[in-house]
Amino acid sequence: MPSQSEVLGMMRSAFPDVQWTLEEKVTEGDTVAARFTMRGTHDGEFFGIPACGNKISVQAMNFYYLADGRIVGERGQPDLLGVMQQIGAVPAP
């Protein structure tokens, strides 16, 4: 599994103008759930798909695990199917 910095590097390489907007968060104990909207322009290769210039906008859900006020773990689920559809790699419904 790629590290968080590897994932960020891949996203910034494929979508140099990528921006994440926090839409909502829920905290319970030492766990934070956060829903984001990710937006950007496909200006670099993404999973072998050459840049097409399409703009994307998809949702992502992340869980952050805290200890002593610091993030010690993270799990995320971006809408990769939505990204692939919006860059033309797979047909949209």
Coordinates of C-alpha atoms in Angstrom, one line a residue:
M1 CA 0.0 0.0 0.0
P2 CA 1.5 3.4 -1.0
S3 CA 2.2 5.9 1.8
Q4 CA 0.3 9.1 2.2
S5 CA 3.1 11.1 0.7
E6 CA 3.3 8.8 -2.3
V7 CA -0.5 9.1 -2.9
L8 CA -0.2 12.9 -2.7
G9 CA 2.7 13.0 -5.1
M10 CA 0.8 10.9 -7.6
M11 CA -2.3 13.1 -7.3
R12 CA -0.3 16.3 -7.7
S13 CA 1.6 14.9 -10.7
A14 CA -1.6 13.9 -12.5
F15 CA -3.7 16.8 -11.3
P16 CA -1.2 19.7 -10.6
D17 CA -4.0 22.1 -9.5
V18 CA -5.7 19.5 -7.2
Q19 CA -7.7 20.9 -4.3
W20 CA -9.5 19.2 -1.5
T21 CA -12.5 20.8 0.1
L22 CA -13.6 19.5 3.5
E23 CA -17.4 19.0 3.3
E24 CA -18.0 17.5 6.7
K25 CA -16.3 15.7 9.6
V26 CA -17.4 13.6 12.5
T27 CA -15.2 13.0 15.6
E28 CA -15.7 10.1 18.0
G29 CA -13.1 9.5 20.6
D30 CA -9.7 9.3 18.8
T31 CA -11.2 8.7 15.4
V32 CA -12.1 11.4 12.8
A33 CA -14.2 10.7 9.7
A34 CA -13.9 13.4 7.0
R35 CA -15.7 13.7 3.7
F36 CA -13.9 15.8 1.0
T37 CA -14.5 16.9 -2.5
M38 CA -11.5 16.6 -4.7
R39 CA -11.2 18.9 -7.8
G40 CA -8.5 19.2 -10.4
T41 CA -7.5 19.1 -14.1
H42 CA -6.0 16.0 -15.6
D43 CA -2.7 17.4 -16.8
G44 CA -0.4 14.4 -16.1
E45 CA -0.4 10.7 -16.4
F46 CA -2.7 8.9 -14.0
F47 CA -2.5 5.1 -13.6
G48 CA -1.1 4.9 -17.1
I49 CA -3.8 7.2 -18.6
P50 CA -2.2 10.1 -20.5
A51 CA -3.3 13.7 -19.6
C52 CA -6.6 14.7 -21.3
G53 CA -7.2 18.1 -19.8
N54 CA -10.6 17.1 -18.3
K55 CA -11.6 18.7 -15.1
I56 CA -12.7 16.3 -12.3
S57 CA -14.8 16.6 -9.2
V58 CA -15.2 13.5 -7.0
Q59 CA -15.9 12.6 -3.3
A60 CA -13.4 11.0 -0.9
M61 CA -13.9 9.6 2.6
N62 CA -11.0 9.4 5.0
F63 CA -10.7 8.1 8.6
Y64 CA -7.9 9.5 10.7
Y65 CA -6.7 7.8 13.9
L66 CA -5.3 10.0 16.7
A67 CA -3.0 9.4 19.6
D68 CA -1.8 12.3 21.9
G69 CA -3.4 14.8 19.5
R70 CA -1.4 13.5 16.4
I71 CA -2.5 11.5 13.4
V72 CA -1.1 8.0 13.8
G73 CA -3.0 6.3 11.0
E74 CA -5.2 7.0 8.1
R75 CA -7.5 5.1 5.8
G76 CA -9.1 6.7 2.7
Q77 CA -11.6 5.8 0.0
P78 CA -11.6 8.1 -3.0
D79 CA -14.1 7.7 -5.8
L80 CA -11.5 6.3 -8.3
L81 CA -14.2 5.0 -10.6
G82 CA -15.6 8.6 -10.8
V83 CA -12.1 9.9 -11.6
M84 CA -11.5 7.2 -14.3
Q85 CA -14.9 8.0 -15.8
Q86 CA -14.3 11.8 -15.8
I87 CA -10.9 11.4 -17.5
G88 CA -12.4 9.1 -20.2
A89 CA -10.6 5.9 -19.1
V90 CA -13.8 4.0 -18.5
P91 CA -17.3 4.7 -19.9
A92 CA -19.7 6.7 -17.7
P93 CA -23.2 5.2 -17.2

